[in-house]
Amino acid sequence: MSVDAQISRLKPGRRTDIRRENERAILEAAEKVFAEAGFGGATMQLIADMAGLPKANLHYYFATKEDLYRRVVQQIFEIWLDAASSFDNAPGPVEGIGAYIDAKMDISRTHPHGSKVWASEVMHGAPVIQDYLETTLRDWTEGRIAVIQRWINEGKMQPINPRHLLYMLWATTQHYADFGHQIQTLNDGKPLTDKQWREAKASVKDMVLRGIGAI
Amino acid sequence: MSVDAQISRLKPGRRTDIRRENERAILEAAEKVFAEAGFGGATMQLIADMAGLPKANLHYYFATKEDLYRRVVQQIFEIWLDAASSFDNAPGPVEGIGAYIDAKMDISRTHPHGSKVWASEVMHGAPVIQDYLETTLRDWTEGRIAVIQRWINEGKMQPINPRHLLYMLWATTQHYADFGHQIQTLNDGKPLTDKQWREAKASVKDMVLRGIGAI
DNA sequence: CTTCACCTTGACCATACGGTCAGGAAACGA
DNA sequence: TCGTTTCCTGACCGTATGGTCAAGGTGAAG
């Protein structure tokens, strides 16, 4: 570690703090605006207002609207990859897939904006993160398919098609974020309560795990 | 008599035809452009080019961009409502829900653009079709919940939460349209073949029907 | 042929947007 | 205190977009 880095760690420094805090505020505002208006409908002015900064200041930290958008999308992808670890080191589908559903449902509740931005990005043909789909996501998917296939071979679940199981997991869990507005409307216009979220998670886990013959 | 003349005689009238044909072409182009670029990213010029008409002509048939968009969204909603009839008059969940999955999966394949437009609309808070959600969709949902509850009471399936079953059906079937690009990327960049679509439908039906204890 | 309703479209306009820039303020090290 | 780097921001610019309009074309009815 360099001397500079040591000093930097001991004394965070006003400068560093300013940059970090402003970038954080901008990314948070951008995530919300991109989610609610889409890339084309979002404006730098609106993001700036929501972040409490002049528009010109945004361009100081993020050169272009695309740069800012790319950062937001990457952020979500990393959160999802982290959640994917729930899958690993599980003795069987009940624990592994159960934990994965729990993790993805929690993210749908805590990061609904990010989920929508991702969905929008993919729906528009993934112009920004196509390389991630072809590398990281593809590798991750193949790995989990192998795990699921192993569970099938070990007789721990029915011989279903692992790929379509993954699609069902993604679709179902992300639906609670992406279509949260529709769900809220069908819930008398009120957001799901803690109890209702627990019920949702339990329902999804029950149907999926029974559907693959794991329970 | 020529074929043209025969067709011409069958046609109700040139005027009506022109309007119908142009509106059809505009709506078809608009559905695609709105799906691929979002409402904010779509431009009337691009829709016009794709429909093969001057931009000013679009505004002759559809006063504003919002009007055109609204028509596109309503069109999809009606298609989905039609598919919902698969649910009715079924003796049990295997036939009713099985047919509904078939119908929704077919729509995901034949109308991927419309599905994306709908998803985008809901994700952005349903600014245009909120009233549909609160009336038609809510009524339809309550009706199907009653049907599912009846099947449960009759012992034809496990006592799962009907509401979350519906969400799972919507999420899973529409995923094949909305996230079609991601699925294609994970399929070596190639669209699903007929065989793969049959496999997808079978997998979804198998997992769902088993998940609710109907098979 | 004339009339009239309907259709077509190039040219145009006001606005809003992404992005730039110059000049100044604030923080920091020496 | 002084010099240097980083940060801040009002004013500005070129462009693209949704929408308008007036003039002209077209076909069917009488």
CSV table of C-alpha atoms (C1' of nucleotides) in Angstrom, one decimal:
chain,number,residue,atom,x,y,z
A,1,MET,CA,0.0,0.0,0.0
A,2,SER,CA,1.4,3.4,-0.9
A,3,VAL,CA,1.9,6.2,1.6
A,4,ASP,CA,-0.7,8.2,-0.1
A,5,ALA,CA,-3.2,5.4,0.2
A,6,GLN,CA,-2.4,5.0,3.9
A,7,ILE,CA,-2.9,8.7,4.6
A,8,SER,CA,-6.0,8.7,2.5
A,9,ARG,CA,-7.4,5.9,4.6
A,10,LEU,CA,-6.6,7.5,7.9
A,11,LYS,CA,-7.7,10.9,6.9
A,12,PRO,CA,-10.7,10.6,4.6
A,13,GLY,CA,-10.3,14.2,3.7
A,14,ARG,CA,-13.0,16.7,2.9
A,15,ARG,CA,-12.3,16.5,-0.8
A,16,THR,CA,-12.9,12.8,-1.0
A,17,ASP,CA,-16.0,13.1,1.1
A,18,ILE,CA,-17.5,15.7,-1.1
A,19,ARG,CA,-17.0,13.7,-4.2
A,20,ARG,CA,-18.3,10.5,-2.7
A,21,GLU,CA,-21.3,12.1,-1.2
A,22,ASN,CA,-22.2,14.0,-4.4
A,23,GLU,CA,-21.8,11.0,-6.6
A,24,ARG,CA,-23.9,9.0,-4.2
A,25,ALA,CA,-26.7,11.6,-4.2
A,26,ILE,CA,-26.6,11.8,-8.0
A,27,LEU,CA,-26.7,8.1,-8.4
A,28,GLU,CA,-29.6,7.8,-6.0
A,29,ALA,CA,-31.6,10.4,-7.7
A,30,ALA,CA,-30.7,9.1,-11.2
A,31,GLU,CA,-31.9,5.6,-10.2
A,32,LYS,CA,-35.2,6.9,-9.2
A,33,VAL,CA,-35.7,9.2,-12.2
A,34,PHE,CA,-34.5,6.6,-14.8
A,35,ALA,CA,-36.9,4.0,-13.2
A,36,GLU,CA,-39.9,6.3,-13.2
A,37,ALA,CA,-39.4,8.0,-16.6
A,38,GLY,CA,-37.1,5.6,-18.6
A,39,PHE,CA,-33.9,6.7,-20.1
A,40,GLY,CA,-35.4,8.8,-22.8
A,41,GLY,CA,-38.0,10.4,-20.5
A,42,ALA,CA,-35.5,11.2,-17.8
A,43,THR,CA,-33.9,14.7,-17.9
A,44,MET,CA,-30.6,15.8,-16.3
A,45,GLN,CA,-32.4,18.8,-14.9
A,46,LEU,CA,-34.9,16.6,-13.0
A,47,ILE,CA,-32.1,14.4,-11.7
A,48,ALA,CA,-30.2,17.5,-10.6
A,49,ASP,CA,-33.2,18.9,-8.8
A,50,MET,CA,-33.8,15.6,-7.0
A,51,ALA,CA,-30.2,15.5,-6.0
A,52,GLY,CA,-30.2,19.1,-4.8
A,53,LEU,CA,-27.5,20.2,-7.2
A,54,PRO,CA,-27.3,22.5,-10.2
A,55,LYS,CA,-27.4,20.7,-13.5
A,56,ALA,CA,-23.9,21.8,-14.5
A,57,ASN,CA,-22.6,20.1,-11.4
A,58,LEU,CA,-23.9,16.7,-12.7
A,59,HIS,CA,-21.8,17.0,-15.8
A,60,TYR,CA,-18.8,17.7,-13.6
A,61,TYR,CA,-19.2,14.2,-12.0
A,62,PHE,CA,-20.7,12.4,-14.9
A,63,ALA,CA,-19.7,13.5,-18.4
A,64,THR,CA,-22.8,12.4,-20.1
A,65,LYS,CA,-26.3,11.1,-19.5
A,66,GLU,CA,-25.2,7.7,-20.8
A,67,ASP,CA,-22.3,7.6,-18.4
A,68,LEU,CA,-24.6,8.2,-15.5
A,69,TYR,CA,-27.1,5.7,-16.7
A,70,ARG,CA,-24.4,3.0,-17.2
A,71,ARG,CA,-23.3,3.4,-13.6
A,72,VAL,CA,-26.9,3.0,-12.3
A,73,VAL,CA,-27.4,-0.2,-14.3
A,74,GLN,CA,-24.0,-1.7,-13.3
A,75,GLN,CA,-24.9,-1.0,-9.6
A,76,ILE,CA,-28.0,-3.1,-9.8
A,77,PHE,CA,-26.3,-5.9,-11.6
A,78,GLU,CA,-23.7,-6.1,-8.8
A,79,ILE,CA,-26.4,-6.2,-6.1
A,80,TRP,CA,-28.1,-9.1,-7.9
A,81,LEU,CA,-24.8,-11.0,-8.3
A,82,ASP,CA,-24.2,-10.7,-4.6
A,83,ALA,CA,-27.6,-12.1,-3.9
A,84,ALA,CA,-26.7,-15.0,-6.1
A,85,SER,CA,-24.3,-16.3,-3.5
A,86,SER,CA,-27.4,-17.6,-1.6
A,87,PHE,CA,-27.4,-20.3,-4.2
A,88,ASP,CA,-24.0,-21.6,-3.3
A,89,ASN,CA,-22.9,-24.0,-0.6
A,90,ALA,CA,-26.5,-25.1,-0.2
A,91,PRO,CA,-27.0,-28.8,0.5
A,92,GLY,CA,-30.2,-28.9,-1.7
A,93,PRO,CA,-32.8,-27.0,-3.5
A,94,VAL,CA,-34.9,-26.3,-0.4
A,95,GLU,CA,-32.1,-24.3,1.2
A,96,GLY,CA,-30.4,-23.0,-2.0
A,97,ILE,CA,-33.4,-21.9,-4.0
A,98,GLY,CA,-35.3,-21.0,-0.9
A,99,ALA,CA,-32.6,-18.6,0.1
A,100,TYR,CA,-32.3,-17.2,-3.4
A,101,ILE,CA,-36.0,-16.4,-3.5
A,102,ASP,CA,-35.7,-14.7,-0.1
A,103,ALA,CA,-32.8,-12.7,-1.3
A,104,LYS,CA,-34.3,-11.7,-4.6
A,105,MET,CA,-37.6,-10.8,-3.0
A,106,ASP,CA,-35.8,-8.6,-0.4
A,107,ILE,CA,-34.0,-6.8,-3.2
A,108,SER,CA,-37.3,-6.3,-5.0
A,109,ARG,CA,-38.6,-4.6,-1.9
A,110,THR,CA,-35.5,-2.5,-1.1
A,111,HIS,CA,-34.3,-1.7,-4.6
A,112,PRO,CA,-37.5,-1.4,-6.7
A,113,HIS,CA,-36.1,1.4,-8.8
A,114,GLY,CA,-32.9,-0.5,-9.7
A,115,SER,CA,-34.9,-3.5,-10.8
A,116,LYS,CA,-37.0,-1.3,-13.1
A,117,VAL,CA,-34.0,0.3,-14.7
A,118,TRP,CA,-32.6,-3.1,-15.3
A,119,ALA,CA,-35.9,-4.4,-16.8
A,120,SER,CA,-36.1,-1.3,-19.0
A,121,GLU,CA,-32.5,-1.8,-20.2
A,122,VAL,CA,-33.1,-5.4,-21.1
A,123,MET,CA,-36.5,-4.7,-22.8
A,124,HIS,CA,-34.8,-2.1,-25.0
A,125,GLY,CA,-32.3,-4.7,-26.2
A,126,ALA,CA,-29.6,-4.1,-23.5
A,127,PRO,CA,-27.7,-1.4,-25.5
A,128,VAL,CA,-25.5,-0.7,-22.5
A,129,ILE,CA,-25.0,-4.0,-20.7
A,130,GLN,CA,-25.0,-6.5,-23.6
A,131,ASP,CA,-21.5,-7.5,-22.8
A,132,TYR,CA,-22.5,-8.3,-19.2
A,133,LEU,CA,-25.2,-10.6,-20.5
A,134,GLU,CA,-22.9,-12.4,-22.7
A,135,THR,CA,-20.1,-12.9,-20.2
A,136,THR,CA,-20.9,-12.6,-16.5
A,137,LEU,CA,-24.6,-13.5,-16.7
A,138,ARG,CA,-24.1,-16.4,-19.1
A,139,ASP,CA,-21.4,-17.9,-16.9
A,140,TRP,CA,-23.4,-17.4,-13.8
A,141,THR,CA,-26.4,-19.1,-15.4
A,142,GLU,CA,-24.4,-22.1,-16.7
A,143,GLY,CA,-23.0,-22.6,-13.2
A,144,ARG,CA,-26.4,-22.6,-11.5
A,145,ILE,CA,-27.8,-24.9,-14.2
A,146,ALA,CA,-25.1,-27.3,-13.3
A,147,VAL,CA,-25.9,-27.1,-9.6
A,148,ILE,CA,-29.6,-27.7,-10.3
A,149,GLN,CA,-28.8,-30.6,-12.6
A,150,ARG,CA,-26.7,-32.1,-9.8
A,151,TRP,CA,-29.6,-31.8,-7.4
A,152,ILE,CA,-31.8,-33.5,-9.9
A,153,ASN,CA,-29.3,-36.3,-10.4
A,154,GLU,CA,-29.2,-36.8,-6.7
A,155,GLY,CA,-32.9,-37.2,-6.6
A,156,LYS,CA,-33.5,-34.1,-4.5
A,157,MET,CA,-36.0,-32.6,-7.0
A,158,GLN,CA,-38.0,-33.5,-10.1
A,159,PRO,CA,-36.2,-33.5,-13.4
A,160,ILE,CA,-37.4,-30.2,-14.6
A,161,ASN,CA,-35.6,-27.9,-17.1
A,162,PRO,CA,-33.2,-25.9,-15.0
A,163,ARG,CA,-33.1,-23.0,-17.4
A,164,HIS,CA,-36.8,-22.4,-17.3
A,165,LEU,CA,-36.7,-22.7,-13.5
A,166,LEU,CA,-34.2,-19.9,-13.4
A,167,TYR,CA,-36.4,-17.8,-15.7
A,168,MET,CA,-39.3,-18.5,-13.4
A,169,LEU,CA,-37.3,-17.4,-10.4
A,170,TRP,CA,-36.2,-14.2,-12.0
A,171,ALA,CA,-39.6,-13.4,-13.4
A,172,THR,CA,-41.5,-14.1,-10.3
A,173,THR,CA,-39.3,-12.3,-7.8
A,174,GLN,CA,-38.6,-9.2,-10.0
A,175,HIS,CA,-42.3,-8.9,-10.7
A,176,TYR,CA,-42.9,-7.6,-7.2
A,177,ALA,CA,-40.6,-4.7,-8.0
A,178,ASP,CA,-41.2,-4.1,-11.7
A,179,PHE,CA,-45.0,-4.4,-11.4
A,180,GLY,CA,-45.2,-3.1,-7.9
A,181,HIS,CA,-47.5,-0.3,-9.0
A,182,GLN,CA,-50.0,-2.8,-10.4
A,183,ILE,CA,-49.8,-5.0,-7.3
A,184,GLN,CA,-50.3,-1.9,-5.1
A,185,THR,CA,-53.4,-1.0,-7.2
A,186,LEU,CA,-54.8,-4.5,-6.7
A,187,ASN,CA,-54.1,-4.1,-3.0
A,188,ASP,CA,-56.6,-1.3,-2.6
A,189,GLY,CA,-53.9,1.2,-3.6
A,190,LYS,CA,-51.8,0.5,-0.5
A,191,PRO,CA,-48.3,-0.8,-0.5
A,192,LEU,CA,-47.8,-4.3,0.8
A,193,THR,CA,-47.4,-4.4,4.5
A,194,ASP,CA,-44.6,-6.4,6.3
A,195,LYS,CA,-47.0,-9.2,6.8
A,196,GLN,CA,-48.1,-9.2,3.2
A,197,TRP,CA,-44.5,-9.3,2.1
A,198,ARG,CA,-43.9,-12.3,4.3
A,199,GLU,CA,-47.0,-13.9,2.8
A,200,ALA,CA,-45.7,-13.2,-0.7
A,201,LYS,CA,-42.3,-14.7,0.0
A,202,ALA,CA,-43.9,-17.8,1.6
A,203,SER,CA,-46.3,-18.2,-1.3
A,204,VAL,CA,-43.6,-17.9,-4.0
A,205,LYS,CA,-41.3,-20.3,-2.1
A,206,ASP,CA,-44.1,-22.8,-1.5
A,207,MET,CA,-45.3,-22.9,-5.1
A,208,VAL,CA,-41.8,-23.0,-6.6
A,209,LEU,CA,-40.4,-25.6,-4.3
A,210,ARG,CA,-43.5,-27.8,-4.6
A,211,GLY,CA,-43.4,-27.2,-8.4
A,212,ILE,CA,-39.9,-28.7,-8.7
A,213,GLY,CA,-40.8,-31.5,-6.3
A,214,ALA,CA,-38.4,-30.4,-3.6
A,215,ILE,CA,-41.1,-30.5,-0.9
B,1,MET,CA,-63.2,-10.6,-63.6
B,2,SER,CA,-59.8,-9.9,-62.1
B,3,VAL,CA,-58.9,-10.8,-58.5
B,4,ASP,CA,-58.4,-7.1,-57.8
B,5,ALA,CA,-61.8,-6.2,-59.0
B,6,GLN,CA,-63.3,-8.9,-56.9
B,7,ILE,CA,-61.5,-7.7,-53.8
B,8,SER,CA,-62.4,-4.1,-54.7
B,9,ARG,CA,-66.0,-5.0,-54.8
B,10,LEU,CA,-65.9,-6.6,-51.5
B,11,LYS,CA,-64.3,-3.6,-49.9
B,12,PRO,CA,-66.7,-1.3,-48.1
B,13,GLY,CA,-65.3,1.8,-49.5
B,14,ARG,CA,-62.0,3.4,-50.5
B,15,ARG,CA,-62.2,6.1,-47.9
B,16,THR,CA,-62.8,3.8,-45.0
B,17,ASP,CA,-60.0,1.6,-46.2
B,18,ILE,CA,-57.5,4.3,-46.4
B,19,ARG,CA,-58.2,5.4,-42.8
B,20,ARG,CA,-58.2,1.8,-41.5
B,21,GLU,CA,-55.1,0.8,-43.3
B,22,ASN,CA,-53.1,3.9,-42.3
B,23,GLU,CA,-54.2,3.7,-38.7
B,24,ARG,CA,-53.2,0.0,-38.7
B,25,ALA,CA,-49.8,0.8,-40.1
B,26,ILE,CA,-49.2,3.6,-37.7
B,27,LEU,CA,-50.3,1.5,-34.7
B,28,GLU,CA,-48.0,-1.3,-35.8
B,29,ALA,CA,-45.0,0.9,-36.2
B,30,ALA,CA,-45.8,2.8,-33.0
B,31,GLU,CA,-46.0,-0.5,-31.0
B,32,LYS,CA,-42.6,-1.5,-32.1
B,33,VAL,CA,-41.0,1.9,-31.6
B,34,PHE,CA,-42.5,2.5,-28.2
B,35,ALA,CA,-41.4,-1.0,-27.1
B,36,GLU,CA,-37.9,-0.5,-28.3
B,37,ALA,CA,-37.3,3.0,-27.2
B,38,GLY,CA,-39.9,3.7,-24.4
B,39,PHE,CA,-42.4,6.5,-24.6
B,40,GLY,CA,-39.8,9.2,-24.0
B,41,GLY,CA,-37.3,7.8,-26.4
B,42,ALA,CA,-39.7,7.2,-29.2
B,43,THR,CA,-40.1,9.9,-31.8
B,44,MET,CA,-43.0,10.6,-34.1
B,45,GLN,CA,-40.5,10.9,-36.9
B,46,LEU,CA,-39.2,7.4,-36.4
B,47,ILE,CA,-42.7,6.0,-36.1
B,48,ALA,CA,-43.6,7.9,-39.3
B,49,ASP,CA,-40.6,6.5,-41.2
B,50,MET,CA,-41.4,3.0,-40.1
B,51,ALA,CA,-45.0,3.3,-41.1
B,52,GLY,CA,-43.9,4.8,-44.5
B,53,LEU,CA,-45.8,8.1,-44.0
B,54,PRO,CA,-44.8,11.7,-43.5
B,55,LYS,CA,-44.8,12.8,-39.9
B,56,ALA,CA,-47.5,15.4,-40.4
B,57,ASN,CA,-49.8,12.6,-41.6
B,58,LEU,CA,-49.5,10.9,-38.2
B,59,HIS,CA,-50.9,13.9,-36.5
B,60,TYR,CA,-53.8,13.8,-38.9
B,61,TYR,CA,-54.8,10.4,-37.5
B,62,PHE,CA,-53.5,10.8,-34.0
B,63,ALA,CA,-53.6,14.3,-32.5
B,64,THR,CA,-50.7,13.8,-30.1
B,65,LYS,CA,-48.0,11.3,-29.2
B,66,GLU,CA,-50.0,10.6,-26.0
B,67,ASP,CA,-53.1,9.7,-28.0
B,68,LEU,CA,-51.1,7.3,-30.2
B,69,TYR,CA,-49.5,5.7,-27.2
B,70,ARG,CA,-52.8,5.3,-25.4
B,71,ARG,CA,-54.2,3.4,-28.3
B,72,VAL,CA,-51.2,1.0,-28.4
B,73,VAL,CA,-51.5,0.3,-24.7
B,74,GLN,CA,-55.3,-0.3,-24.9
B,75,GLN,CA,-54.8,-2.7,-27.8
B,76,ILE,CA,-52.6,-5.0,-25.7
B,77,PHE,CA,-54.8,-4.9,-22.7
B,78,GLU,CA,-57.7,-6.1,-24.9
B,79,ILE,CA,-55.7,-8.9,-26.3
B,80,TRP,CA,-54.8,-10.1,-22.8
B,81,LEU,CA,-58.4,-9.8,-21.7
B,82,ASP,CA,-59.4,-12.0,-24.6
B,83,ALA,CA,-56.9,-14.6,-23.5
B,84,ALA,CA,-58.3,-14.6,-20.1
B,85,SER,CA,-61.4,-16.4,-21.3
B,86,SER,CA,-59.2,-19.5,-21.3
B,87,PHE,CA,-59.8,-19.5,-17.6
B,88,ASP,CA,-63.5,-19.7,-17.8
B,89,ASN,CA,-65.7,-22.7,-18.1
B,90,ALA,CA,-62.8,-25.0,-17.2
B,91,PRO,CA,-63.6,-27.9,-14.9
B,92,GLY,CA,-60.5,-27.6,-12.9
B,93,PRO,CA,-57.0,-26.0,-12.6
B,94,VAL,CA,-55.3,-28.3,-14.9
B,95,GLU,CA,-57.5,-27.3,-17.8
B,96,GLY,CA,-58.1,-23.7,-16.8
B,97,ILE,CA,-54.7,-22.6,-15.7
B,98,GLY,CA,-53.1,-24.8,-18.3
B,99,ALA,CA,-55.0,-23.1,-21.1
B,100,TYR,CA,-54.3,-19.7,-19.6
B,101,ILE,CA,-50.6,-20.4,-19.6
B,102,ASP,CA,-50.7,-21.6,-23.2
B,103,ALA,CA,-52.6,-18.5,-24.2
B,104,LYS,CA,-50.3,-16.1,-22.4
B,105,MET,CA,-47.2,-17.8,-23.7
B,106,ASP,CA,-48.5,-17.6,-27.2
B,107,ILE,CA,-49.2,-13.9,-26.8
B,108,SER,CA,-45.7,-13.4,-25.5
B,109,ARG,CA,-44.4,-14.9,-28.7
B,110,THR,CA,-46.7,-13.2,-31.1
B,111,HIS,CA,-47.0,-9.8,-29.4
B,112,PRO,CA,-43.7,-9.2,-27.7
B,113,HIS,CA,-43.7,-5.5,-28.5
B,114,GLY,CA,-47.1,-5.0,-26.9
B,115,SER,CA,-46.1,-6.8,-23.8
B,116,LYS,CA,-43.1,-4.5,-23.4
B,117,VAL,CA,-45.2,-1.4,-23.9
B,118,TRP,CA,-47.5,-2.6,-21.2
B,119,ALA,CA,-44.7,-3.5,-18.8
B,120,SER,CA,-43.1,-0.1,-19.4
B,121,GLU,CA,-46.4,1.7,-18.8
B,122,VAL,CA,-47.0,-0.1,-15.5
B,123,MET,CA,-43.4,0.4,-14.4
B,124,HIS,CA,-43.7,4.1,-14.9
B,125,GLY,CA,-46.8,4.2,-12.6
B,126,ALA,CA,-49.5,3.5,-15.2
B,127,PRO,CA,-50.0,7.2,-16.0
B,128,VAL,CA,-52.3,6.4,-18.9
B,129,ILE,CA,-54.1,3.2,-17.9
B,130,GLN,CA,-54.5,3.7,-14.2
B,131,ASP,CA,-58.3,3.6,-14.5
B,132,TYR,CA,-58.2,0.3,-16.3
B,133,LEU,CA,-56.1,-1.2,-13.5
B,134,GLU,CA,-58.6,0.1,-10.9
B,135,THR,CA,-61.7,-1.1,-12.8
B,136,THR,CA,-61.4,-3.8,-15.4
B,137,LEU,CA,-58.2,-5.5,-14.1
B,138,ARG,CA,-59.3,-5.4,-10.5
B,139,ASP,CA,-62.7,-6.9,-11.4
B,140,TRP,CA,-61.1,-9.6,-13.5
B,141,THR,CA,-58.6,-10.4,-10.8
B,142,GLU,CA,-61.3,-10.8,-8.1
B,143,GLY,CA,-63.3,-13.0,-10.4
B,144,ARG,CA,-60.4,-15.4,-11.1
B,145,ILE,CA,-59.5,-15.4,-7.4
B,146,ALA,CA,-63.0,-16.6,-6.7
B,147,VAL,CA,-62.7,-19.4,-9.3
B,148,ILE,CA,-59.3,-20.5,-7.9
B,149,GLN,CA,-60.7,-20.5,-4.4
B,150,ARG,CA,-63.6,-22.6,-5.5
B,151,TRP,CA,-61.1,-25.2,-7.0
B,152,ILE,CA,-59.3,-25.2,-3.7
B,153,ASN,CA,-62.5,-25.7,-1.7
B,154,GLU,CA,-63.3,-28.6,-4.1
B,155,GLY,CA,-59.9,-30.2,-3.3
B,156,LYS,CA,-58.7,-29.9,-6.8
B,157,MET,CA,-55.5,-28.1,-5.8
B,158,GLN,CA,-53.5,-27.1,-2.7
B,159,PRO,CA,-54.7,-24.2,-0.6
B,160,ILE,CA,-52.2,-21.7,-2.0
B,161,ASN,CA,-52.8,-17.9,-2.1
B,162,PRO,CA,-54.7,-17.3,-5.4
B,163,ARG,CA,-53.5,-13.8,-5.7
B,164,HIS,CA,-49.8,-14.7,-5.7
B,165,LEU,CA,-50.6,-17.5,-8.1
B,166,LEU,CA,-51.9,-15.0,-10.5
B,167,TYR,CA,-48.9,-12.8,-10.1
B,168,MET,CA,-46.7,-15.8,-10.8
B,169,LEU,CA,-48.6,-16.6,-13.9
B,170,TRP,CA,-48.4,-13.0,-15.2
B,171,ALA,CA,-44.7,-12.7,-14.3
B,172,THR,CA,-43.6,-16.0,-15.7
B,173,THR,CA,-45.5,-15.9,-19.0
B,174,GLN,CA,-44.7,-12.2,-19.8
B,175,HIS,CA,-41.1,-12.7,-18.9
B,176,TYR,CA,-40.7,-14.6,-22.2
B,177,ALA,CA,-41.7,-11.4,-24.0
B,178,ASP,CA,-40.3,-8.6,-21.8
B,179,PHE,CA,-37.0,-10.3,-21.2
B,180,GLY,CA,-36.9,-12.0,-24.6
B,181,HIS,CA,-33.6,-10.3,-25.4
B,182,GLN,CA,-32.0,-11.7,-22.3
B,183,ILE,CA,-33.4,-15.2,-23.0
B,184,GLN,CA,-32.1,-15.0,-26.6
B,185,THR,CA,-28.6,-14.0,-25.4
B,186,LEU,CA,-28.6,-16.9,-23.0
B,187,ASN,CA,-29.7,-19.1,-26.0
B,188,ASP,CA,-26.4,-18.5,-27.9
B,189,GLY,CA,-27.9,-15.3,-29.3
B,190,LYS,CA,-30.5,-17.2,-31.3
B,191,PRO,CA,-34.3,-16.8,-30.9
B,192,LEU,CA,-36.1,-19.8,-29.4
B,193,THR,CA,-37.1,-22.4,-32.0
B,194,ASP,CA,-40.6,-23.8,-32.2
B,195,LYS,CA,-39.3,-26.8,-30.3
B,196,GLN,CA,-37.8,-24.6,-27.5
B,197,TRP,CA,-41.1,-22.7,-27.2
B,198,ARG,CA,-43.0,-25.9,-26.7
B,199,GLU,CA,-40.4,-26.9,-24.1
B,200,ALA,CA,-40.8,-23.6,-22.4
B,201,LYS,CA,-44.6,-23.9,-22.3
B,202,ALA,CA,-44.4,-27.4,-21.0
B,203,SER,CA,-41.9,-26.5,-18.4
B,204,VAL,CA,-43.9,-23.5,-17.1
B,205,LYS,CA,-47.1,-25.6,-17.1
B,206,ASP,CA,-45.4,-28.5,-15.3
B,207,MET,CA,-43.8,-26.4,-12.6
B,208,VAL,CA,-46.9,-24.3,-12.0
B,209,LEU,CA,-49.5,-27.1,-12.0
B,210,ARG,CA,-47.2,-29.2,-9.8
B,211,GLY,CA,-46.6,-26.2,-7.6
B,212,ILE,CA,-50.3,-25.8,-6.8
B,213,GLY,CA,-50.8,-29.5,-6.3
B,214,ALA,CA,-53.0,-29.9,-9.3
B,215,ILE,CA,-50.9,-32.8,-10.7
C,1,DC,C1',-68.4,18.6,-64.5
C,2,DT,C1',-68.9,20.4,-60.0
C,3,DT,C1',-68.9,20.0,-55.3
C,4,DC,C1',-67.3,18.7,-51.0
C,5,DA,C1',-65.5,16.0,-47.6
C,6,DC,C1',-61.4,13.8,-46.7
C,7,DC,C1',-56.6,13.0,-47.1
C,8,DT,C1',-51.6,14.6,-47.8
C,9,DT,C1',-47.4,17.1,-46.9
C,10,DG,C1',-43.4,20.5,-47.0
C,11,DA,C1',-42.3,24.2,-44.4
C,12,DC,C1',-42.4,26.2,-40.2
C,13,DC,C1',-42.4,27.3,-35.0
C,14,DA,C1',-41.6,27.3,-30.0
C,15,DT,C1',-39.7,24.7,-26.7
C,16,DA,C1',-36.9,21.7,-24.1
C,17,DC,C1',-33.0,19.2,-23.8
C,18,DG,C1',-27.9,17.6,-23.4
C,19,DG,C1',-23.9,19.6,-23.1
C,20,DT,C1',-20.2,23.6,-22.7
C,21,DC,C1',-17.6,27.1,-20.7
C,22,DA,C1',-15.5,30.7,-18.2
C,23,DG,C1',-14.8,32.6,-14.1
C,24,DG,C1',-15.0,32.3,-9.3
C,25,DA,C1',-15.1,29.8,-4.7
C,26,DA,C1',-13.4,26.5,-1.5
C,27,DA,C1',-10.1,23.3,0.2
C,28,DC,C1',-5.6,21.8,0.8
C,29,DG,C1',-0.4,21.5,1.1
C,30,DA,C1',3.7,23.9,2.0
D,1,DT,C1',0.1,33.6,3.2
D,2,DC,C1',0.5,31.7,-1.2
D,3,DG,C1',0.0,28.5,-5.1
D,4,DT,C1',-2.4,24.7,-6.8
D,5,DT,C1',-6.0,21.5,-7.3
D,6,DT,C1',-10.7,20.6,-7.0
D,7,DC,C1',-15.3,22.0,-7.0
D,8,DC,C1',-19.2,25.0,-8.2
D,9,DT,C1',-22.6,27.3,-11.3
D,10,DG,C1',-25.1,30.9,-14.2
D,11,DA,C1',-25.3,31.8,-18.7
D,12,DC,C1',-25.2,30.2,-23.0
D,13,DC,C1',-25.6,27.2,-27.5
D,14,DG,C1',-26.9,23.9,-31.1
D,15,DT,C1',-30.0,20.5,-32.0
D,16,DA,C1',-34.0,17.6,-32.0
D,17,DT,C1',-38.7,17.2,-31.1
D,18,DG,C1',-43.8,17.6,-30.8
D,19,DG,C1',-47.0,20.0,-33.0
D,20,DT,C1',-49.2,23.5,-36.5
D,21,DC,C1',-50.8,25.2,-40.7
D,22,DA,C1',-52.0,26.4,-45.2
D,23,DA,C1',-52.2,24.9,-49.6
D,24,DG,C1',-53.0,21.4,-52.6
D,25,DG,C1',-54.5,16.6,-54.1
D,26,DT,C1',-58.1,12.9,-54.5
D,27,DG,C1',-62.2,10.4,-55.2
D,28,DA,C1',-67.1,9.7,-54.8
D,29,DA,C1',-71.8,11.6,-54.9
D,30,DG,C1',-75.2,14.3,-57.4
